[in-house]
Short mmCIF file of C-alpha atoms in Angstrom, two decimals:
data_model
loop_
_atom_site.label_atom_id
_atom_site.label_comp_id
_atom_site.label_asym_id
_atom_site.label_seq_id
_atom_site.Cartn_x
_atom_site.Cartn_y
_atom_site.Cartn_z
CA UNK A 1 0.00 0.00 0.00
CA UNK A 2 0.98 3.19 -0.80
CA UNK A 3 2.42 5.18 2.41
CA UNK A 4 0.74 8.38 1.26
CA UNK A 5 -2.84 6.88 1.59
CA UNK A 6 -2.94 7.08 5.33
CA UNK A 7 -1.97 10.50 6.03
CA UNK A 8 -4.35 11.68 2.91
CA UNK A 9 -7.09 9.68 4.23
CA UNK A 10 -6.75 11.37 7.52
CA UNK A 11 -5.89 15.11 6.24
CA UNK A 12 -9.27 14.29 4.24
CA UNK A 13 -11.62 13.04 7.33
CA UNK A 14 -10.17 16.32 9.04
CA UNK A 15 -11.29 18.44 6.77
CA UNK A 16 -14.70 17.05 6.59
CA UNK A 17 -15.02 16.61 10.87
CA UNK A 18 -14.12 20.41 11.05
CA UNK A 19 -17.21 20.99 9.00
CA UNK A 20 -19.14 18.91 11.62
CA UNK A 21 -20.67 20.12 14.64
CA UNK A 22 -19.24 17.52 17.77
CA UNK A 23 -22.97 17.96 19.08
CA UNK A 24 -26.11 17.18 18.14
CA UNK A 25 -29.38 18.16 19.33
CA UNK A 26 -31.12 15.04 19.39
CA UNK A 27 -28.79 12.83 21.23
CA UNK A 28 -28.96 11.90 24.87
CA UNK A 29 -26.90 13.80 26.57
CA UNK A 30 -24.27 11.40 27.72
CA UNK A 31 -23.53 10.38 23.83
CA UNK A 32 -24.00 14.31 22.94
CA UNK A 33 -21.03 15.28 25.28
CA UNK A 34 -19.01 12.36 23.98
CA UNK A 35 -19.57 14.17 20.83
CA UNK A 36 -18.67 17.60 21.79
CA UNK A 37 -15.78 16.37 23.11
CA UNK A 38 -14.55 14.75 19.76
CA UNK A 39 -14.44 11.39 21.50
CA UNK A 40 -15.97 9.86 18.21
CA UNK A 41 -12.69 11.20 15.97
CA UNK A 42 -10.44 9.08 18.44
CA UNK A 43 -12.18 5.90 17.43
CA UNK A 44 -12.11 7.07 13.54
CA UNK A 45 -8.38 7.30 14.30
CA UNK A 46 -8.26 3.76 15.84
CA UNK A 47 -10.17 2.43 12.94
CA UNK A 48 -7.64 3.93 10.00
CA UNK A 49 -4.82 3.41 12.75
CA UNK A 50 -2.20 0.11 12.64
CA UNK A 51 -4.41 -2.27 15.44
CA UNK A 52 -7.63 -1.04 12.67
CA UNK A 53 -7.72 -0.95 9.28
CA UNK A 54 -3.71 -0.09 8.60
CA UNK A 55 -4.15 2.68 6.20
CA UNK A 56 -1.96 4.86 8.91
CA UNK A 57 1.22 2.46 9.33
CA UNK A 58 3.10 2.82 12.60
CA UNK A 59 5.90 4.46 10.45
CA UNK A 60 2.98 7.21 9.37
CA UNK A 61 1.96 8.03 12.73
CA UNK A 62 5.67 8.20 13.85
CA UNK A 63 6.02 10.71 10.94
CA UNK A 64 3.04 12.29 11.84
CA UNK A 65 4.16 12.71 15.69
CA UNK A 66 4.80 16.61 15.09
CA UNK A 67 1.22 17.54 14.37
CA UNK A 68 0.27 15.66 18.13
CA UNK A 69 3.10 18.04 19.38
CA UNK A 70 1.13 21.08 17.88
CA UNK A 71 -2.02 19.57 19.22
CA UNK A 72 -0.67 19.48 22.76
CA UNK A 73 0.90 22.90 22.67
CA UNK A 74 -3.08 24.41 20.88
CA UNK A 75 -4.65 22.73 23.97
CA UNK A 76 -2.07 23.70 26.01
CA UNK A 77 -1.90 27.81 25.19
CA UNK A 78 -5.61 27.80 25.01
CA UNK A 79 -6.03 26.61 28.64
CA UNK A 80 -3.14 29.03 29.39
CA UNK A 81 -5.10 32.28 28.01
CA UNK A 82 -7.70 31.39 30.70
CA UNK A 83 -5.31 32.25 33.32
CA UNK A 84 -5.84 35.95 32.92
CA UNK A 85 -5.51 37.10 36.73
CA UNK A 86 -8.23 40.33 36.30
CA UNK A 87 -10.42 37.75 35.09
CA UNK A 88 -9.95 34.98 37.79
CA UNK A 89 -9.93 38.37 40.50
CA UNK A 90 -13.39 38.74 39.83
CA UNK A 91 -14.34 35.31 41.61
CA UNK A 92 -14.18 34.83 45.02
CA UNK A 93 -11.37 33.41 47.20
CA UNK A 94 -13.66 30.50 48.32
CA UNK A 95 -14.14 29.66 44.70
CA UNK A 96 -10.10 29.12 44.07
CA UNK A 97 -9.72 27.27 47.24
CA UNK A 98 -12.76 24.67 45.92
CA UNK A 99 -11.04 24.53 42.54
CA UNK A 100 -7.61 23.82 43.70
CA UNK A 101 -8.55 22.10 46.92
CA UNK A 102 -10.83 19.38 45.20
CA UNK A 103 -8.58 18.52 42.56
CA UNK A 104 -5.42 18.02 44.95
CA UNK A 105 -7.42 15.63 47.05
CA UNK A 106 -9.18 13.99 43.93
CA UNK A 107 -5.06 13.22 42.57
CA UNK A 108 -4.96 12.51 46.15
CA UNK A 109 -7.39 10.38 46.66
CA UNK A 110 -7.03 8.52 43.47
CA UNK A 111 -3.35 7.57 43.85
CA UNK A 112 -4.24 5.97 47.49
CA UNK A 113 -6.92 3.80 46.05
CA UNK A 114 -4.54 2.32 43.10
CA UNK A 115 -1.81 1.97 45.67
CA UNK A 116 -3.64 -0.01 47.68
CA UNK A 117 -4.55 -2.07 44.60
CA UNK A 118 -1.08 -2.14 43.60
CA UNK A 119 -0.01 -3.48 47.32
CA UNK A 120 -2.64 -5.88 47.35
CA UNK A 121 -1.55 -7.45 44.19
CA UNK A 122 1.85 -7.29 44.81
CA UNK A 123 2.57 -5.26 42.01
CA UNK A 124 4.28 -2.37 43.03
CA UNK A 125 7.48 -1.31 40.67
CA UNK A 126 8.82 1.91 39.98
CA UNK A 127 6.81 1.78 36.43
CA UNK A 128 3.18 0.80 38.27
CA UNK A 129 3.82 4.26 40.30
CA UNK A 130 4.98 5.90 37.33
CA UNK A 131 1.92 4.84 35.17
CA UNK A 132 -0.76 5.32 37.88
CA UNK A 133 0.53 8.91 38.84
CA UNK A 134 0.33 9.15 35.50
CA UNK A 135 -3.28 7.73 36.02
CA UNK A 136 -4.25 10.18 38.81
CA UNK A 137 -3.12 13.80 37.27
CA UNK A 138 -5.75 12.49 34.35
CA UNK A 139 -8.52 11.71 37.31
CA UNK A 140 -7.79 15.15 38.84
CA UNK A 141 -9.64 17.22 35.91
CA UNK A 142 -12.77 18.44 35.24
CA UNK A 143 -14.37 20.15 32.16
CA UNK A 144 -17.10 22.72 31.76
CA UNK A 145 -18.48 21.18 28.74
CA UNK A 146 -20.79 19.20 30.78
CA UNK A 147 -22.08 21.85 32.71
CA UNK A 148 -22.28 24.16 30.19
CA UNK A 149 -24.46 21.50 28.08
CA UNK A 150 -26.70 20.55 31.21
CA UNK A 151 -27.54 24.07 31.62
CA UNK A 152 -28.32 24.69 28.22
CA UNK A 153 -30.35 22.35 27.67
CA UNK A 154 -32.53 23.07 31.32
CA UNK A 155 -31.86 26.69 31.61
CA UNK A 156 -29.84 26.61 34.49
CA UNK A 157 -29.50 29.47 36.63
CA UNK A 158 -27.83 29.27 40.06
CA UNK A 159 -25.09 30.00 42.23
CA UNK A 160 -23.78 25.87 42.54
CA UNK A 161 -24.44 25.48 38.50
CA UNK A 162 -21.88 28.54 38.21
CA UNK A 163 -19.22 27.18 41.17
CA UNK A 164 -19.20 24.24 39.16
CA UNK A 165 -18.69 26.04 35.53
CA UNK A 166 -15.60 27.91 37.08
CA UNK A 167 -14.22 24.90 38.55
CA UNK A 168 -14.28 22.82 35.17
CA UNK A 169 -12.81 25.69 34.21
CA UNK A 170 -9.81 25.93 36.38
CA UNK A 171 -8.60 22.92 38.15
CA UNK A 172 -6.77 21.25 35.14
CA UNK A 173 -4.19 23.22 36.49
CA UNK A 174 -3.58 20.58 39.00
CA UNK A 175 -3.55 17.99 37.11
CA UNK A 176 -1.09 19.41 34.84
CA UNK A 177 1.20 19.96 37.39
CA UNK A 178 0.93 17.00 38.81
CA UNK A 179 1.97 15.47 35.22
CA UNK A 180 4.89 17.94 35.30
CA UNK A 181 6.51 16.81 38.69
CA UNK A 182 5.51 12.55 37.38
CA UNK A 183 7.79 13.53 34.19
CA UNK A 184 10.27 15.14 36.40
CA UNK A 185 10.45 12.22 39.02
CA UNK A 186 10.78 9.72 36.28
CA UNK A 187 12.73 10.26 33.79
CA UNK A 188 12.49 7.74 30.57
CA UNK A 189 15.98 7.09 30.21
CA UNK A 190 15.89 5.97 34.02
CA UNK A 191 13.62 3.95 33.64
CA UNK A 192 14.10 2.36 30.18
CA UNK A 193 17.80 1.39 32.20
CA UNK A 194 16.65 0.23 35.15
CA UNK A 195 18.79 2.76 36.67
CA UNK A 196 17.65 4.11 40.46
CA UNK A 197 15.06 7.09 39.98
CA UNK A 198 16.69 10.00 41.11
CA UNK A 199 14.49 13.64 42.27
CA UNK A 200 15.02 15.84 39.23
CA UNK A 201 12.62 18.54 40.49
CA UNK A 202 14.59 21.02 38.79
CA UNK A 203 13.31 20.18 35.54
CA UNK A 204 10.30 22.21 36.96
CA UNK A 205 12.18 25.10 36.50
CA UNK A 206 13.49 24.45 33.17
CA UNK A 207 9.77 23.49 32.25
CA UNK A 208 8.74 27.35 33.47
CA UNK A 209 11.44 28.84 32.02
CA UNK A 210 10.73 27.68 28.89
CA UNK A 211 7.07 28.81 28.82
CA UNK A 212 7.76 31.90 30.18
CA UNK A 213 10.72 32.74 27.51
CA UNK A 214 7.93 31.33 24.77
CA UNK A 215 5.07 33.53 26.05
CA UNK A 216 7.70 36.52 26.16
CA UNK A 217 8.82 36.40 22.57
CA UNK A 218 5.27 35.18 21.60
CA UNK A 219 4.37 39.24 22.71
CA UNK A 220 6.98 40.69 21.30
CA UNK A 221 6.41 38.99 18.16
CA UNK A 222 2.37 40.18 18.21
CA UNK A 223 3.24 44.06 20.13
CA UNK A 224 2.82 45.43 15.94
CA UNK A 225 -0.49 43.76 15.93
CA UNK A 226 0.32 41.43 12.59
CA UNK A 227 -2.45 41.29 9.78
CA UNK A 228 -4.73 37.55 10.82
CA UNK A 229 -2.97 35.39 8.57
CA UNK A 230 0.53 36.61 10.05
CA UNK A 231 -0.88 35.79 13.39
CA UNK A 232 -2.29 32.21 12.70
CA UNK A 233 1.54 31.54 11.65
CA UNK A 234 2.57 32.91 14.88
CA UNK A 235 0.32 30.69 17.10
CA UNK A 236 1.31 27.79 14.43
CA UNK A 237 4.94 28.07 14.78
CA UNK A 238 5.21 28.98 18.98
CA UNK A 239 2.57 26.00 20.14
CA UNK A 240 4.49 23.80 17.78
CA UNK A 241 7.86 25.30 19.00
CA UNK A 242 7.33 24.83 22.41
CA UNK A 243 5.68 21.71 22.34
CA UNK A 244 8.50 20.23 20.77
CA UNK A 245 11.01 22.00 22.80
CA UNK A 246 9.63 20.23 25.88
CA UNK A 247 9.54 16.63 24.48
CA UNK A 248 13.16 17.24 22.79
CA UNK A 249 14.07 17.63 26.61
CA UNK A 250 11.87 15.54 28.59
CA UNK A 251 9.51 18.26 30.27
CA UNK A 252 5.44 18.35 30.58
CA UNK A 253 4.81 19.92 26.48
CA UNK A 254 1.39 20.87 28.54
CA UNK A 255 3.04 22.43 31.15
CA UNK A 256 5.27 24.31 29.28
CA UNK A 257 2.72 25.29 26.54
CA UNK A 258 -0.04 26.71 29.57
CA UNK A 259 2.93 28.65 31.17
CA UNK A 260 3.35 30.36 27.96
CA UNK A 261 -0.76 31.27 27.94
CA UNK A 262 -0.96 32.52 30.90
CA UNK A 263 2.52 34.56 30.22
CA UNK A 264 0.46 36.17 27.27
CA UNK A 265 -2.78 36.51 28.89
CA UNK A 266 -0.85 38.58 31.19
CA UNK A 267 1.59 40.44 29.18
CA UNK A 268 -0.06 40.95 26.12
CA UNK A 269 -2.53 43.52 24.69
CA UNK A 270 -4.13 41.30 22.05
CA UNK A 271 -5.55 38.04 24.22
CA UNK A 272 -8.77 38.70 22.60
CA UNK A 273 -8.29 38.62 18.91
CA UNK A 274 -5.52 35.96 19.79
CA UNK A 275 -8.92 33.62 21.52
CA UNK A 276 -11.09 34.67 18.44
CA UNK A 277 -7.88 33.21 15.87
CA UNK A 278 -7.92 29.76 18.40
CA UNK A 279 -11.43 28.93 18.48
CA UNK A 280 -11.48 29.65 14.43
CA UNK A 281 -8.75 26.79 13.75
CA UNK A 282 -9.31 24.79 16.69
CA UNK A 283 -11.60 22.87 15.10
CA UNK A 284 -9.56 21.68 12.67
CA UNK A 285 -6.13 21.44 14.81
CA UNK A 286 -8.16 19.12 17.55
CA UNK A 287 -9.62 16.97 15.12
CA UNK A 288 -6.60 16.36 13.16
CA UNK A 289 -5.31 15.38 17.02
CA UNK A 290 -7.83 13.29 17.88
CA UNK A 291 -7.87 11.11 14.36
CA UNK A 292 -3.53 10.86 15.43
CA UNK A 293 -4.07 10.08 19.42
CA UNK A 294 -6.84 7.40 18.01
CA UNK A 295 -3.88 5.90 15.63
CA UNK A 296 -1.96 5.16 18.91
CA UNK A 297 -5.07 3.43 20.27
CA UNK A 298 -4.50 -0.55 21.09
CA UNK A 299 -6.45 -3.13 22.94
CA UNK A 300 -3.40 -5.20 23.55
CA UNK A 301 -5.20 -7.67 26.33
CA UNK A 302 -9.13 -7.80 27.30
CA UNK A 303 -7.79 -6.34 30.68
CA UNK A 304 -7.75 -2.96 29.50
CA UNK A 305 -11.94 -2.58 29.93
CA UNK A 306 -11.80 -4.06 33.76
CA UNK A 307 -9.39 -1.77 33.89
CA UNK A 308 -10.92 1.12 32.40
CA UNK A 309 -14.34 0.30 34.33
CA UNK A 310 -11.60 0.83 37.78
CA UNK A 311 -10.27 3.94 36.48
CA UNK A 312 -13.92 5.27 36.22
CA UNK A 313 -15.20 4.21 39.57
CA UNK A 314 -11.82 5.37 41.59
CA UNK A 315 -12.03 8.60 39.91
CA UNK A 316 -15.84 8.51 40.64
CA UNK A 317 -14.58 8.21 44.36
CA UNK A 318 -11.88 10.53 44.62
CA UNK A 319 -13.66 13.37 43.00
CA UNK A 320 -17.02 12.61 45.28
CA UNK A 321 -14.30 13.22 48.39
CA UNK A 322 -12.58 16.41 47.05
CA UNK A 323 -16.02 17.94 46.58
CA UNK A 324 -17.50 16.74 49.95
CA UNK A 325 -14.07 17.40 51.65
CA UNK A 326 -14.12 21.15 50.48
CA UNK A 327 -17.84 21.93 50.51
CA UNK A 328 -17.22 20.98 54.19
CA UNK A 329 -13.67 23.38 54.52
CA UNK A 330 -14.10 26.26 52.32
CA UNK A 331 -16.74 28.79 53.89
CA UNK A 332 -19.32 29.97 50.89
CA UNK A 333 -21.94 32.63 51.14
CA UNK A 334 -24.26 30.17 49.87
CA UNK A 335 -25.29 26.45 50.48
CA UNK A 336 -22.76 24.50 48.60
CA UNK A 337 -24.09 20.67 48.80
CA UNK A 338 -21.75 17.93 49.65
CA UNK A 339 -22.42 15.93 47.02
CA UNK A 340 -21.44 18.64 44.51
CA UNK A 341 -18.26 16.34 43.63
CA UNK A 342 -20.59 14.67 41.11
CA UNK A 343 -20.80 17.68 39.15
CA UNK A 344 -17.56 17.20 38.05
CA UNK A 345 -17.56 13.75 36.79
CA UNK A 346 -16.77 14.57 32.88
CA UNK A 347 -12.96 14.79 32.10
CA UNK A 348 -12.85 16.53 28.52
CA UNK A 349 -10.18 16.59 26.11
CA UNK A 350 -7.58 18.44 28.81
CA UNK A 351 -7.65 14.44 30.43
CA UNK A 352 -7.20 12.72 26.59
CA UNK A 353 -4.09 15.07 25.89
CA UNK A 354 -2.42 14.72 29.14
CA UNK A 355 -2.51 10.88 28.33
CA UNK A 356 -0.95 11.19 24.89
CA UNK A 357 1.20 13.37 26.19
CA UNK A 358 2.00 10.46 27.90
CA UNK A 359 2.66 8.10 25.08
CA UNK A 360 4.68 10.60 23.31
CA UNK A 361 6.92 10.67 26.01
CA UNK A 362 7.30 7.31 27.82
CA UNK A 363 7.19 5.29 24.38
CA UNK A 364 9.68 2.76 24.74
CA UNK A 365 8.37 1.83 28.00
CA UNK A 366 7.06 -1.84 27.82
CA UNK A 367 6.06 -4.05 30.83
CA UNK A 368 5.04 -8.07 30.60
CA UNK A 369 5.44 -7.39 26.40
CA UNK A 370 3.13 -4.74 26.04
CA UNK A 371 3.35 -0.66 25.53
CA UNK A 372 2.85 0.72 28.48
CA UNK A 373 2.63 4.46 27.58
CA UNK A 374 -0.35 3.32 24.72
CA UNK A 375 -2.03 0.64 27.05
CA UNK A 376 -2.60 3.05 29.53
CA UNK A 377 -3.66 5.50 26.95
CA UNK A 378 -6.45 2.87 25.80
CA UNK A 379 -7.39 2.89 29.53
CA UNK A 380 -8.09 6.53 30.10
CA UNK A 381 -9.54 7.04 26.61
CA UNK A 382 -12.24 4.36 27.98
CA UNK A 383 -12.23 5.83 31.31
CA UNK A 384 -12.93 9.37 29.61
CA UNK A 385 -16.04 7.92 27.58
CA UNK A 386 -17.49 6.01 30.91
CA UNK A 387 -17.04 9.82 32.69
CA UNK A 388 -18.76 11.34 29.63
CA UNK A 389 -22.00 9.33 28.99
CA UNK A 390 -22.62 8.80 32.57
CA UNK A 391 -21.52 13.00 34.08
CA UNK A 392 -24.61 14.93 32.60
CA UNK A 393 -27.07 12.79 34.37
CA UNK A 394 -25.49 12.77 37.90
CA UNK A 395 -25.19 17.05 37.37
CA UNK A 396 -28.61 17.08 36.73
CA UNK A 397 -29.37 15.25 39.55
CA UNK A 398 -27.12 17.37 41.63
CA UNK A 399 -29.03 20.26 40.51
CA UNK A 400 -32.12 18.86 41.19
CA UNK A 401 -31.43 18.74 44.57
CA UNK A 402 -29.87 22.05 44.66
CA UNK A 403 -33.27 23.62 43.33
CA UNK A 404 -31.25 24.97 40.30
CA UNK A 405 -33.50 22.71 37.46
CA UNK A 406 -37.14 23.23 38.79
CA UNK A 407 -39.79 20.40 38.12
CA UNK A 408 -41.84 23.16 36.17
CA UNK A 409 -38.91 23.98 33.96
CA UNK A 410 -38.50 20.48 32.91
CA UNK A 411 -41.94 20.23 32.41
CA UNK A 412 -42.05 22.79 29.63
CA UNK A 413 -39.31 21.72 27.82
CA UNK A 414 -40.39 18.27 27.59
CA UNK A 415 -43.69 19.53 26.53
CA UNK A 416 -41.24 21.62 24.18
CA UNK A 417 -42.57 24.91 24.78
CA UNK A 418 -39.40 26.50 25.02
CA UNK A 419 -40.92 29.92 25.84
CA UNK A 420 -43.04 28.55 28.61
CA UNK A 421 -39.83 27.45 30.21
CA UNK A 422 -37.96 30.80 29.99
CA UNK A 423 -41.09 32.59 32.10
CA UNK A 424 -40.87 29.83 34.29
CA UNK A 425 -36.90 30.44 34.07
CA UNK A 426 -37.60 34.28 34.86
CA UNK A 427 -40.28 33.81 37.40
CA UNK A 428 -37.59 31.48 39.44
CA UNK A 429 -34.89 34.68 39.14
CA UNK A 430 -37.29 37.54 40.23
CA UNK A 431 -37.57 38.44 43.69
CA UNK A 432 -40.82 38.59 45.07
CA UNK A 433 -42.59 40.03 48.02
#
């Protein structure tokens, strides 16, 4: 077979999944965030990849590895641009203290429960802890998408519906981190040697100072304000840049590429037209991702789903805890349930490129025969779906119980007077009395 068929074949399905909306409006809404989150594109990728179809060789995707380093440093600056600190000073302290608070103890939380496993089974190496910290930074993050789509679709208005939207928001910061000090603790070449693990925490540093000398020239480069094509080049050339800078030297390409966003959310004088140039090509950047990432897909052994299943229900656990632990510790001026944890329950695409992050980096790690790096991949990509089809229905149940989706709400939309519900919607809002 030709070697140029794969990467046409995916450069083609690209071009038409830009042109297609992840969401649709009459899907349940578990399968309808799957979609919005472009879950679909990874098993497209599977399908063309070497354990599918073969039309993308292993040699292909190899070749191809460059574009997932632009993909990772796209998601990466996007996330970074959030980090604008007059934006995040308009929320309260209480609300950054639940963000960060709930995701440490989630990692937290998560790690205990697979070292326990680990113990139990008598499996505990320096490439088990490696592969479930690995594991945990992924369970640590949240997404807004599902909160955003569950109060779309009921007209959600309320103060725990927006607490949750800012912490889907933010606290992929932790996990990112978290990834950062794994890759600095364990280095590849250590481990690929069997040579003692040795602290590296420096790397840290060289990890920062890499985004922040990225997001510094990034500004000077944009100060003239350059013409829109100019500036699609720019973002092009510094996500790629860095991205591949961090891999090249064994550092977090996430890390390093949300450093640099938040340097120019911070610095520079054109965030917005530089957000309005992302979400025009992201479309096309993440799907092009996603069809690569589902290339590295394999189901080397049937223990992957049982494995999957426990990601999913330890990460159901640990993020139940953070949110009961801080609803409990952090001091609101309003009624924060303790069972708001289960708002949180979809990961997003932040959790699907912190694992092929992963693979990129750790991918001559093998254990018992098989890839470790793309096994565990496989894992969390199942663990993501599990989180996505079964997170909108426990948020709306957590709103029901927080009042914020009223019975006579729901009752007009399923009637499917729309307008009905929005007086209802308004009524709820207006004081009385």
């Amino acid at each position: 077979m030709d070697p140029l068929i794969g990467p046409l074949v995916l450069i083609l399905v690209a071009l038409l999944g830009a042109r297609v909306s992840f969401s649709a409006d009459r899907v349940p809404p578990g399968p309808r965030l799957l979609l919005k989150t472009g879950t679909h594109f990874l098993v497209i990728g599977f399908a063309l990849g070497p354990a599918g179809l073969g039309l993308v060789t292993e040699d292909a995707t190899a070749q191809l590895s460059p574009f997932l380093a632009l993909g990772l440093g796209w998601v990466g600056f996007h996330f970074g641009l959030q980090l604008d600190r007059t934006t995040l000073r308009r929320f309260p302290r209480s609300h950054h203290l639940f963000a960060m608070g709930q995701a440490a103890i989630a990692f937290a939380v998560f790690y205990a429960g697979g070292r326990i496993v680990l113990d139990l089974l008598d499996l505990t190496t320096d490439t088990s802890r490696l592969l479930l910290l690995g594991a945990a930074s992924t369970a640590s993050v949240s997404t807004p998408a599902g909160i955003a789509m569950v109060s779309s679709n009921f007209l959600v208005k309320g103060k725990v519906r927006d607490l949750l939207f800012f912490v889907g928001s933010l606290d992929a910061w932790i996990g990112i981190v978290a990834l950062q000090v794994t890759y600095s603790l364990y280095r590849p070449e250590e481990i690929s040697a069997g040579l003692p693990l040795t602290p590296q925490l420096a790397l840290i540093g060289l990890a920062t100072g890499l985004g922040l000398v990225c997001g510094i020239v990034f500004v000077w480069l944009v100060r003239v304000r350059p013409p829109g094509e100019e500036l699609v080049l720019f973002l092009l050339g510094m996500c790629a840049f860095a991205a591949g800078a961090a891999l090249q030297w064994g550092v977090s390409p996430l890390f390093v590429s949300v450093t640099m966003g938040a340097v120019v959310a911070n610095l520079g004088r054109s965030t917005q037209r530089i957000l309005a140039v992302l979400q025009r090509w992201e479309k096309m950047i993440y799907v092009t991702f996603l069809l690569l990432a589902g290339a590295l897909l394999q189901v080397p052994t049937w223990w992957v789903f049982p494995l999957a299943l426990g990601y999913a229900a330890l990460r159901f656990v640990a993020k139940s805890a953070g949110g009961a632990a801080m609803a409990t510790l952090v001091t609101f001026d309003h009624h924060v349930p303790r069972r708001v944890g289960l708002g949180l329950i979809p990961q997003g695409g932040i959790s699907l490129t912190m694992a092929v992050s992963g693979v990129l980096m750790y991918s001559d790690l093998v254990v018992r025969g098989l890839d470790a790096g793309a096994t565990l991949f496989t894992i969390i990509v199942i663990g993501v779906m599990i989180s996505e089809l079964s997170g909108p229905f426990l948020t709306v149940q957590l709103l029901r119980r927080a009042g914020e989706i009223t019975p006579r709400v729901e009752q007009a939309l399923a009637e499917g007077d729309a307008d009905k519900a929005r007086r209802e919607t308004f009524r709820r809002d207006t004081p009385t009395g």
